[in-house]
């Protein structure tokens, strides 16, 4: 898979994209990630990427040309008709695990990071862009949303997690939250690990985990159960 991220603030992303699971995904060749600095696609001395909104009002709007030039540049090396382009914006559909799974099967994704009041709307007339939000709150930066989405996708790619079953049993991958987990020591400050987990009895452990998943979901996120029953 290839992911291109177009941003006015590449430094927000550079380090996190070189750590942990995303680093592993890049190292094993499961994903190729390209960061593009919007300022490299400006032609004025100040490398201006935003401007005042027509009609007035507070805030700045990201200009259309730098995005257009950068996308055009990416299009020189790959077929944008086979690529899904996403704008990080609170006005988009809310991202979830189902979407992460769907996008993990794509060949090429481009994430556009909005800022300020958003991006000149004409960009949507030039490219087929899907809006996507990571939740009903406003971030100052689309970069963090792009990072969240990239992380959730890369961990699902083949050869990234040691134990892919671990990803498939995660909370939200199915309708239930994941079960609680414990590791050594077996007893800590008088608190013991549930006995069944040290029994070595895999069937009983499986049953216990399933029971806990249902209990936890009912207690913490009953809305998830309603959603699947709708
Ligand atoms: N940019 C600002 N807020 C955002 C959000 N909630 N999701 C994605 N991008 C954003």
mmCIF file of N, CA, C and O in Angstrom, residues 29-112:
data_model
loop_
_atom_site.group_PDB
_atom_site.id
_atom_site.type_symbol
_atom_site.label_atom_id
_atom_site.label_comp_id
_atom_site.label_asym_id
_atom_site.label_seq_id
_atom_site.Cartn_x
_atom_site.Cartn_y
_atom_site.Cartn_z
ATOM 1 N N UNK A 29 7.899 -3.252 4.464
ATOM 2 C CA UNK A 29 7.448 -2.983 3.093
ATOM 3 C C UNK A 29 5.948 -3.130 2.909
ATOM 4 O O UNK A 29 5.465 -3.203 1.780
ATOM 5 N N UNK A 30 5.197 -3.170 4.019
ATOM 6 C CA UNK A 30 3.737 -3.282 3.907
ATOM 7 C C UNK A 30 3.141 -1.954 3.457
ATOM 8 O O UNK A 30 2.086 -1.920 2.830
ATOM 9 N N UNK A 31 3.822 -0.851 3.793
ATOM 10 C CA UNK A 31 3.328 0.465 3.417
ATOM 11 C C UNK A 31 4.493 1.391 3.075
ATOM 12 O O UNK A 31 5.566 1.306 3.681
ATOM 13 N N UNK A 32 4.224 2.236 2.081
ATOM 14 C CA UNK A 32 5.183 3.263 1.683
ATOM 15 C C UNK A 32 4.483 4.575 2.022
ATOM 16 O O UNK A 32 3.343 4.786 1.569
ATOM 17 N N UNK A 33 5.087 5.411 2.848
ATOM 18 C CA UNK A 33 4.406 6.660 3.216
ATOM 19 C C UNK A 33 5.208 7.848 2.699
ATOM 20 O O UNK A 33 6.417 7.945 2.928
ATOM 21 N N UNK A 34 4.526 8.732 1.975
ATOM 22 C CA UNK A 34 5.185 9.929 1.440
ATOM 23 C C UNK A 34 4.539 11.168 2.028
ATOM 24 O O UNK A 34 3.322 11.334 1.948
ATOM 25 N N UNK A 35 5.391 12.004 2.637
ATOM 26 C CA UNK A 35 4.907 13.275 3.198
ATOM 27 C C UNK A 35 5.190 14.385 2.195
ATOM 28 O O UNK A 35 6.303 14.472 1.667
ATOM 29 N N UNK A 36 4.210 15.227 1.942
ATOM 30 C CA UNK A 36 4.410 16.345 1.009
ATOM 31 C C UNK A 36 4.145 17.656 1.732
ATOM 32 O O UNK A 36 3.079 17.814 2.345
ATOM 33 N N UNK A 37 5.094 18.560 1.655
ATOM 34 C CA UNK A 37 4.948 19.868 2.286
ATOM 35 C C UNK A 37 4.258 20.823 1.307
ATOM 36 O O UNK A 37 4.802 21.118 0.240
ATOM 37 N N UNK A 38 3.069 21.284 1.690
ATOM 38 C CA UNK A 38 2.312 22.195 0.812
ATOM 39 C C UNK A 38 3.134 23.403 0.390
ATOM 40 O O UNK A 38 2.972 23.929 -0.699
ATOM 41 N N UNK A 39 4.023 23.842 1.282
ATOM 42 C CA UNK A 39 4.827 25.045 0.981
ATOM 43 C C UNK A 39 5.782 24.826 -0.196
ATOM 44 O O UNK A 39 6.227 25.776 -0.823
ATOM 45 N N UNK A 40 6.093 23.557 -0.482
ATOM 46 C CA UNK A 40 6.944 23.271 -1.647
ATOM 47 C C UNK A 40 6.183 23.492 -2.952
ATOM 48 O O UNK A 40 6.769 23.422 -4.029
ATOM 49 N N UNK A 41 4.884 23.691 -2.866
ATOM 50 C CA UNK A 41 4.060 23.858 -4.072
ATOM 51 C C UNK A 41 3.506 25.275 -4.194
ATOM 52 O O UNK A 41 2.490 25.508 -4.828
ATOM 53 N N UNK A 42 4.196 26.227 -3.534
ATOM 54 C CA UNK A 42 3.830 27.639 -3.655
ATOM 55 C C UNK A 42 4.867 28.299 -4.560
ATOM 56 O O UNK A 42 5.952 27.736 -4.769
ATOM 57 N N UNK A 43 4.551 29.486 -5.084
ATOM 58 C CA UNK A 43 5.589 30.132 -5.888
ATOM 59 C C UNK A 43 5.873 31.566 -5.441
ATOM 60 O O UNK A 43 6.471 32.330 -6.175
ATOM 61 N N UNK A 44 5.422 31.926 -4.242
ATOM 62 C CA UNK A 44 5.784 33.254 -3.746
ATOM 63 C C UNK A 44 6.912 33.124 -2.725
ATOM 64 O O UNK A 44 7.143 32.046 -2.174
ATOM 65 N N UNK A 45 7.581 34.240 -2.490
ATOM 66 C CA UNK A 45 8.739 34.269 -1.610
ATOM 67 C C UNK A 45 8.414 33.770 -0.183
ATOM 68 O O UNK A 45 9.240 33.164 0.490
ATOM 69 N N UNK A 46 7.214 34.069 0.247
ATOM 70 C CA UNK A 46 6.845 33.724 1.634
ATOM 71 C C UNK A 46 6.252 32.325 1.757
ATOM 72 O O UNK A 46 5.877 31.897 2.840
ATOM 73 N N UNK A 47 6.153 31.624 0.635
ATOM 74 C CA UNK A 47 5.579 30.265 0.631
ATOM 75 C C UNK A 47 4.188 30.250 1.299
ATOM 76 O O UNK A 47 3.911 29.471 2.210
ATOM 77 N N UNK A 48 3.352 31.144 0.793
ATOM 78 C CA UNK A 48 2.022 31.311 1.393
ATOM 79 C C UNK A 48 1.090 30.162 1.008
ATOM 80 O O UNK A 48 0.880 29.902 -0.175
ATOM 81 N N UNK A 49 0.502 29.519 2.007
ATOM 82 C CA UNK A 49 -0.425 28.419 1.703
ATOM 83 C C UNK A 49 -1.875 28.786 2.031
ATOM 84 O O UNK A 49 -2.791 28.026 1.716
ATOM 85 N N UNK A 50 -2.079 29.934 2.705
ATOM 86 C CA UNK A 50 -3.448 30.314 3.059
ATOM 87 C C UNK A 50 -3.695 31.786 2.746
ATOM 88 O O UNK A 50 -2.760 32.539 2.481
ATOM 89 N N UNK A 51 -4.966 32.168 2.770
ATOM 90 C CA UNK A 51 -5.320 33.555 2.438
ATOM 91 C C UNK A 51 -6.662 33.880 3.105
ATOM 92 O O UNK A 51 -7.352 32.976 3.597
ATOM 93 N N UNK A 52 -7.039 35.170 3.059
ATOM 94 C CA UNK A 52 -8.297 35.597 3.671
ATOM 95 C C UNK A 52 -9.485 35.057 2.885
ATOM 96 O O UNK A 52 -9.419 34.928 1.660
ATOM 97 N N UNK A 53 -10.574 34.770 3.576
ATOM 98 C CA UNK A 53 -11.754 34.263 2.847
ATOM 99 C C UNK A 53 -12.464 35.377 2.077
ATOM 100 O O UNK A 53 -12.612 36.486 2.612
ATOM 101 N N UNK A 54 -12.874 35.083 0.862
ATOM 102 C CA UNK A 54 -13.742 36.017 0.144
ATOM 103 C C UNK A 54 -15.013 36.184 0.960
ATOM 104 O O UNK A 54 -15.528 35.210 1.525
ATOM 105 N N UNK A 55 -15.509 37.411 1.018
ATOM 106 C CA UNK A 55 -16.737 37.660 1.767
ATOM 107 C C UNK A 55 -16.454 38.030 3.214
ATOM 108 O O UNK A 55 -17.377 38.347 3.963
ATOM 109 N N UNK A 56 -15.197 37.916 3.598
ATOM 110 C CA UNK A 56 -14.789 38.337 4.940
ATOM 111 C C UNK A 56 -15.037 37.281 5.998
ATOM 112 O O UNK A 56 -15.409 36.149 5.689
ATOM 113 N N UNK A 57 -14.832 37.654 7.241
ATOM 114 C CA UNK A 57 -15.020 36.744 8.366
ATOM 115 C C UNK A 57 -13.678 36.323 8.930
ATOM 116 O O UNK A 57 -12.638 36.544 8.305
ATOM 117 N N UNK A 58 -13.718 35.720 10.132
ATOM 118 C CA UNK A 58 -12.471 35.357 10.803
ATOM 119 C C UNK A 58 -11.825 34.119 10.176
ATOM 120 O O UNK A 58 -12.492 33.325 9.515
ATOM 121 N N UNK A 59 -10.547 33.940 10.431
ATOM 122 C CA UNK A 59 -9.848 32.725 9.994
ATOM 123 C C UNK A 59 -9.317 32.839 8.578
ATOM 124 O O UNK A 59 -9.640 33.775 7.836
ATOM 125 N N UNK A 60 -8.486 31.875 8.235
ATOM 126 C CA UNK A 60 -7.838 31.848 6.927
ATOM 127 C C UNK A 60 -8.266 30.577 6.195
ATOM 128 O O UNK A 60 -8.639 29.587 6.812
ATOM 129 N N UNK A 61 -8.155 30.614 4.890
ATOM 130 C CA UNK A 61 -8.550 29.467 4.062
ATOM 131 C C UNK A 61 -7.316 28.954 3.324
ATOM 132 O O UNK A 61 -6.536 29.746 2.784
ATOM 133 N N UNK A 62 -7.125 27.651 3.304
ATOM 134 C CA UNK A 62 -5.987 27.091 2.553
ATOM 135 C C UNK A 62 -6.240 27.267 1.054
ATOM 136 O O UNK A 62 -7.353 27.039 0.569
ATOM 137 N N UNK A 63 -5.202 27.688 0.354
ATOM 138 C CA UNK A 63 -5.335 28.004 -1.073
ATOM 139 C C UNK A 63 -5.470 26.725 -1.915
ATOM 140 O O UNK A 63 -4.962 25.680 -1.543
ATOM 141 N N UNK A 64 -6.111 26.878 -3.058
ATOM 142 C CA UNK A 64 -6.351 25.703 -3.910
ATOM 143 C C UNK A 64 -5.087 25.287 -4.690
ATOM 144 O O UNK A 64 -4.835 24.087 -4.888
ATOM 145 N N UNK A 65 -4.265 26.281 -5.115
ATOM 146 C CA UNK A 65 -3.153 25.915 -6.025
ATOM 147 C C UNK A 65 -2.145 24.934 -5.424
ATOM 148 O O UNK A 65 -1.782 23.962 -6.101
ATOM 149 N N UNK A 66 -1.669 25.149 -4.179
ATOM 150 C CA UNK A 66 -0.660 24.203 -3.669
ATOM 151 C C UNK A 66 -1.179 22.759 -3.615
ATOM 152 O O UNK A 66 -0.466 21.829 -4.012
ATOM 153 N N UNK A 67 -2.432 22.580 -3.196
ATOM 154 C CA UNK A 67 -3.004 21.219 -3.183
ATOM 155 C C UNK A 67 -3.086 20.668 -4.608
ATOM 156 O O UNK A 67 -2.737 19.522 -4.863
ATOM 157 N N UNK A 68 -3.563 21.524 -5.519
ATOM 158 C CA UNK A 68 -3.739 21.063 -6.902
ATOM 159 C C UNK A 68 -2.392 20.654 -7.505
ATOM 160 O O UNK A 68 -2.268 19.594 -8.128
ATOM 161 N N UNK A 69 -1.387 21.506 -7.289
ATOM 162 C CA UNK A 69 -0.060 21.189 -7.860
ATOM 163 C C UNK A 69 0.509 19.904 -7.263
ATOM 164 O O UNK A 69 1.098 19.082 -7.969
ATOM 165 N N UNK A 70 0.343 19.745 -5.967
ATOM 166 C CA UNK A 70 0.894 18.553 -5.305
ATOM 167 C C UNK A 70 0.175 17.293 -5.799
ATOM 168 O O UNK A 70 0.818 16.289 -6.122
ATOM 169 N N UNK A 71 -1.153 17.359 -5.886
ATOM 170 C CA UNK A 71 -1.910 16.193 -6.367
ATOM 171 C C UNK A 71 -1.530 15.876 -7.815
ATOM 172 O O UNK A 71 -1.385 14.708 -8.196
ATOM 173 N N UNK A 72 -1.338 16.916 -8.583
ATOM 174 C CA UNK A 72 -0.934 16.740 -9.969
ATOM 175 C C UNK A 72 0.432 16.043 -10.044
ATOM 176 O O UNK A 72 0.648 15.133 -10.851
ATOM 177 N N UNK A 73 1.314 16.447 -9.154
ATOM 178 C CA UNK A 73 2.643 15.850 -9.058
ATOM 179 C C UNK A 73 2.549 14.349 -8.720
ATOM 180 O O UNK A 73 3.187 13.509 -9.357
ATOM 181 N N UNK A 74 1.731 14.033 -7.732
ATOM 182 C CA UNK A 74 1.558 12.625 -7.343
ATOM 183 C C UNK A 74 0.964 11.848 -8.517
ATOM 184 O O UNK A 74 1.354 10.713 -8.800
ATOM 185 N N UNK A 75 0.043 12.503 -9.234
ATOM 186 C CA UNK A 75 -0.623 11.871 -10.382
ATOM 187 C C UNK A 75 0.325 11.559 -11.532
ATOM 188 O O UNK A 75 0.001 10.756 -12.402
ATOM 189 N N UNK A 76 1.501 12.189 -11.528
ATOM 190 C CA UNK A 76 2.496 11.892 -12.574
ATOM 191 C C UNK A 76 3.049 10.477 -12.413
ATOM 192 O O UNK A 76 3.493 9.855 -13.372
ATOM 193 N N UNK A 77 3.047 9.989 -11.154
ATOM 194 C CA UNK A 77 3.641 8.669 -10.884
ATOM 195 C C UNK A 77 2.594 7.593 -10.651
ATOM 196 O O UNK A 77 2.917 6.419 -10.642
ATOM 197 N N UNK A 78 1.358 8.000 -10.383
ATOM 198 C CA UNK A 78 0.349 6.958 -10.153
ATOM 199 C C UNK A 78 -1.001 7.416 -10.706
ATOM 200 O O UNK A 78 -1.233 8.612 -10.857
ATOM 201 N N UNK A 79 -1.865 6.443 -10.960
ATOM 202 C CA UNK A 79 -3.154 6.718 -11.569
ATOM 203 C C UNK A 79 -4.143 7.147 -10.477
ATOM 204 O O UNK A 79 -4.597 6.324 -9.678
ATOM 205 N N UNK A 80 -4.475 8.439 -10.475
ATOM 206 C CA UNK A 80 -5.358 8.934 -9.409
ATOM 207 C C UNK A 80 -6.780 8.374 -9.522
ATOM 208 O O UNK A 80 -7.546 8.445 -8.563
ATOM 209 N N UNK A 81 -7.111 7.809 -10.679
ATOM 210 C CA UNK A 81 -8.433 7.183 -10.798
ATOM 211 C C UNK A 81 -8.543 5.927 -9.928
ATOM 212 O O UNK A 81 -9.634 5.467 -9.620
ATOM 213 N N UNK A 82 -7.361 5.376 -9.580
ATOM 214 C CA UNK A 82 -7.378 4.170 -8.744
ATOM 215 C C UNK A 82 -7.047 4.514 -7.291
ATOM 216 O O UNK A 82 -6.744 3.634 -6.491
ATOM 217 N N UNK A 83 -7.032 5.801 -6.991
ATOM 218 C CA UNK A 83 -6.596 6.267 -5.670
ATOM 219 C C UNK A 83 -7.765 6.913 -4.947
ATOM 220 O O UNK A 83 -8.561 7.604 -5.571
ATOM 221 N N UNK A 84 -7.870 6.663 -3.641
ATOM 222 C CA UNK A 84 -8.919 7.366 -2.884
ATOM 223 C C UNK A 84 -8.298 8.550 -2.176
ATOM 224 O O UNK A 84 -7.266 8.413 -1.511
ATOM 225 N N UNK A 85 -8.919 9.710 -2.347
ATOM 226 C CA UNK A 85 -8.384 10.946 -1.787
ATOM 227 C C UNK A 85 -9.321 11.418 -0.670
ATOM 228 O O UNK A 85 -10.527 11.564 -0.888
ATOM 229 N N UNK A 86 -8.761 11.620 0.515
ATOM 230 C CA UNK A 86 -9.570 12.013 1.673
ATOM 231 C C UNK A 86 -9.130 13.362 2.221
ATOM 232 O O UNK A 86 -7.932 13.604 2.401
ATOM 233 N N UNK A 87 -10.102 14.198 2.530
ATOM 234 C CA UNK A 87 -9.843 15.457 3.221
ATOM 235 C C UNK A 87 -10.153 15.271 4.708
ATOM 236 O O UNK A 87 -11.233 14.801 5.063
ATOM 237 N N UNK A 88 -9.188 15.605 5.555
ATOM 238 C CA UNK A 88 -9.419 15.532 6.995
ATOM 239 C C UNK A 88 -10.227 16.770 7.404
ATOM 240 O O UNK A 88 -9.728 17.901 7.312
ATOM 241 N N UNK A 89 -11.455 16.575 7.819
ATOM 242 C CA UNK A 89 -12.311 17.711 8.170
ATOM 243 C C UNK A 89 -13.445 17.264 9.087
ATOM 244 O O UNK A 89 -13.990 16.166 8.898
ATOM 245 N N UNK A 90 -13.799 18.106 10.068
ATOM 246 C CA UNK A 90 -14.882 17.696 10.973
ATOM 247 C C UNK A 90 -16.237 17.570 10.276
ATOM 248 O O UNK A 90 -17.175 17.025 10.837
ATOM 249 N N UNK A 91 -16.345 18.048 9.035
ATOM 250 C CA UNK A 91 -17.635 17.928 8.357
ATOM 251 C C UNK A 91 -17.826 16.555 7.706
ATOM 252 O O UNK A 91 -18.899 16.255 7.173
ATOM 253 N N UNK A 92 -16.782 15.722 7.732
ATOM 254 C CA UNK A 92 -16.865 14.401 7.081
ATOM 255 C C UNK A 92 -17.630 13.381 7.896
ATOM 256 O O UNK A 92 -18.017 13.632 9.040
ATOM 257 N N UNK A 93 -17.858 12.221 7.278
ATOM 258 C CA UNK A 93 -18.438 11.073 7.980
ATOM 259 C C UNK A 93 -17.457 10.613 9.049
ATOM 260 O O UNK A 93 -16.251 10.627 8.824
ATOM 261 N N UNK A 94 -17.958 10.138 10.179
ATOM 262 C CA UNK A 94 -17.066 9.741 11.266
ATOM 263 C C UNK A 94 -16.376 8.417 10.951
ATOM 264 O O UNK A 94 -17.025 7.430 10.613
ATOM 265 N N UNK A 95 -15.066 8.439 11.080
ATOM 266 C CA UNK A 95 -14.213 7.280 10.830
ATOM 267 C C UNK A 95 -14.445 6.216 11.910
ATOM 268 O O UNK A 95 -14.632 6.551 13.081
ATOM 269 N N UNK A 96 -14.424 4.958 11.521
ATOM 270 C CA UNK A 96 -14.558 3.885 12.512
ATOM 271 C C UNK A 96 -13.768 2.647 12.048
ATOM 272 O O UNK A 96 -13.127 2.666 10.993
ATOM 273 N N UNK A 97 -13.835 1.593 12.850
ATOM 274 C CA UNK A 97 -13.024 0.401 12.561
ATOM 275 C C UNK A 97 -13.431 -0.257 11.243
ATOM 276 O O UNK A 97 -12.588 -0.824 10.549
ATOM 277 N N UNK A 98 -14.705 -0.156 10.920
ATOM 278 C CA UNK A 98 -15.179 -0.734 9.661
ATOM 279 C C UNK A 98 -14.483 -0.028 8.484
ATOM 280 O O UNK A 98 -14.041 -0.665 7.524
ATOM 281 N N UNK A 99 -14.371 1.285 8.591
ATOM 282 C CA UNK A 99 -13.708 2.065 7.543
ATOM 283 C C UNK A 99 -12.214 1.716 7.510
ATOM 284 O O UNK A 99 -11.611 1.615 6.446
ATOM 285 N N UNK A 100 -11.618 1.546 8.689
ATOM 286 C CA UNK A 100 -10.192 1.188 8.755
ATOM 287 C C UNK A 100 -9.963 -0.123 8.008
ATOM 288 O O UNK A 100 -9.030 -0.257 7.206
ATOM 289 N N UNK A 101 -10.824 -1.089 8.249
ATOM 290 C CA UNK A 101 -10.700 -2.392 7.588
ATOM 291 C C UNK A 101 -10.848 -2.230 6.075
ATOM 292 O O UNK A 101 -10.055 -2.779 5.304
ATOM 293 N N UNK A 102 -11.833 -1.457 5.677
ATOM 294 C CA UNK A 102 -12.062 -1.225 4.235
ATOM 295 C C UNK A 102 -10.833 -0.561 3.599
ATOM 296 O O UNK A 102 -10.338 -1.007 2.561
ATOM 297 N N UNK A 103 -10.310 0.471 4.256
ATOM 298 C CA UNK A 103 -9.182 1.200 3.658
ATOM 299 C C UNK A 103 -7.890 0.383 3.682
ATOM 300 O O UNK A 103 -7.003 0.596 2.863
ATOM 301 N N UNK A 104 -7.795 -0.575 4.615
ATOM 302 C CA UNK A 104 -6.576 -1.390 4.677
ATOM 303 C C UNK A 104 -6.439 -2.275 3.433
ATOM 304 O O UNK A 104 -5.377 -2.824 3.174
ATOM 305 N N UNK A 105 -7.523 -2.403 2.673
ATOM 306 C CA UNK A 105 -7.488 -3.235 1.468
ATOM 307 C C UNK A 105 -7.191 -2.411 0.214
ATOM 308 O O UNK A 105 -7.081 -2.952 -0.889
ATOM 309 N N UNK A 106 -7.064 -1.088 0.375
ATOM 310 C CA UNK A 106 -6.816 -0.216 -0.784
ATOM 311 C C UNK A 106 -5.348 -0.267 -1.195
ATOM 312 O O UNK A 106 -4.479 -0.642 -0.407
ATOM 313 N N UNK A 107 -5.082 0.121 -2.442
ATOM 314 C CA UNK A 107 -3.693 0.134 -2.917
ATOM 315 C C UNK A 107 -3.018 1.466 -2.675
ATOM 316 O O UNK A 107 -1.831 1.535 -2.368
ATOM 317 N N UNK A 108 -3.779 2.547 -2.823
ATOM 318 C CA UNK A 108 -3.175 3.888 -2.722
ATOM 319 C C UNK A 108 -4.175 4.856 -2.099
ATOM 320 O O UNK A 108 -5.300 4.976 -2.572
ATOM 321 N N UNK A 109 -3.746 5.519 -1.044
ATOM 322 C CA UNK A 109 -4.599 6.502 -0.359
ATOM 323 C C UNK A 109 -3.865 7.832 -0.289
ATOM 324 O O UNK A 109 -2.641 7.857 -0.112
ATOM 325 N N UNK A 110 -4.622 8.922 -0.423
ATOM 326 C CA UNK A 110 -4.026 10.251 -0.230
ATOM 327 C C UNK A 110 -4.831 10.974 0.851
ATOM 328 O O UNK A 110 -6.066 11.030 0.776
ATOM 329 N N UNK A 111 -4.119 11.497 1.840
ATOM 330 C CA UNK A 111 -4.776 12.252 2.904
ATOM 331 C C UNK A 111 -4.404 13.723 2.781
ATOM 332 O O UNK A 111 -3.205 14.068 2.761
ATOM 333 N N UNK A 112 -5.417 14.578 2.707
ATOM 334 C CA UNK A 112 -5.195 16.020 2.634
ATOM 335 C C UNK A 112 -5.480 16.599 4.023
ATOM 336 O O UNK A 112 -6.535 16.333 4.596
#
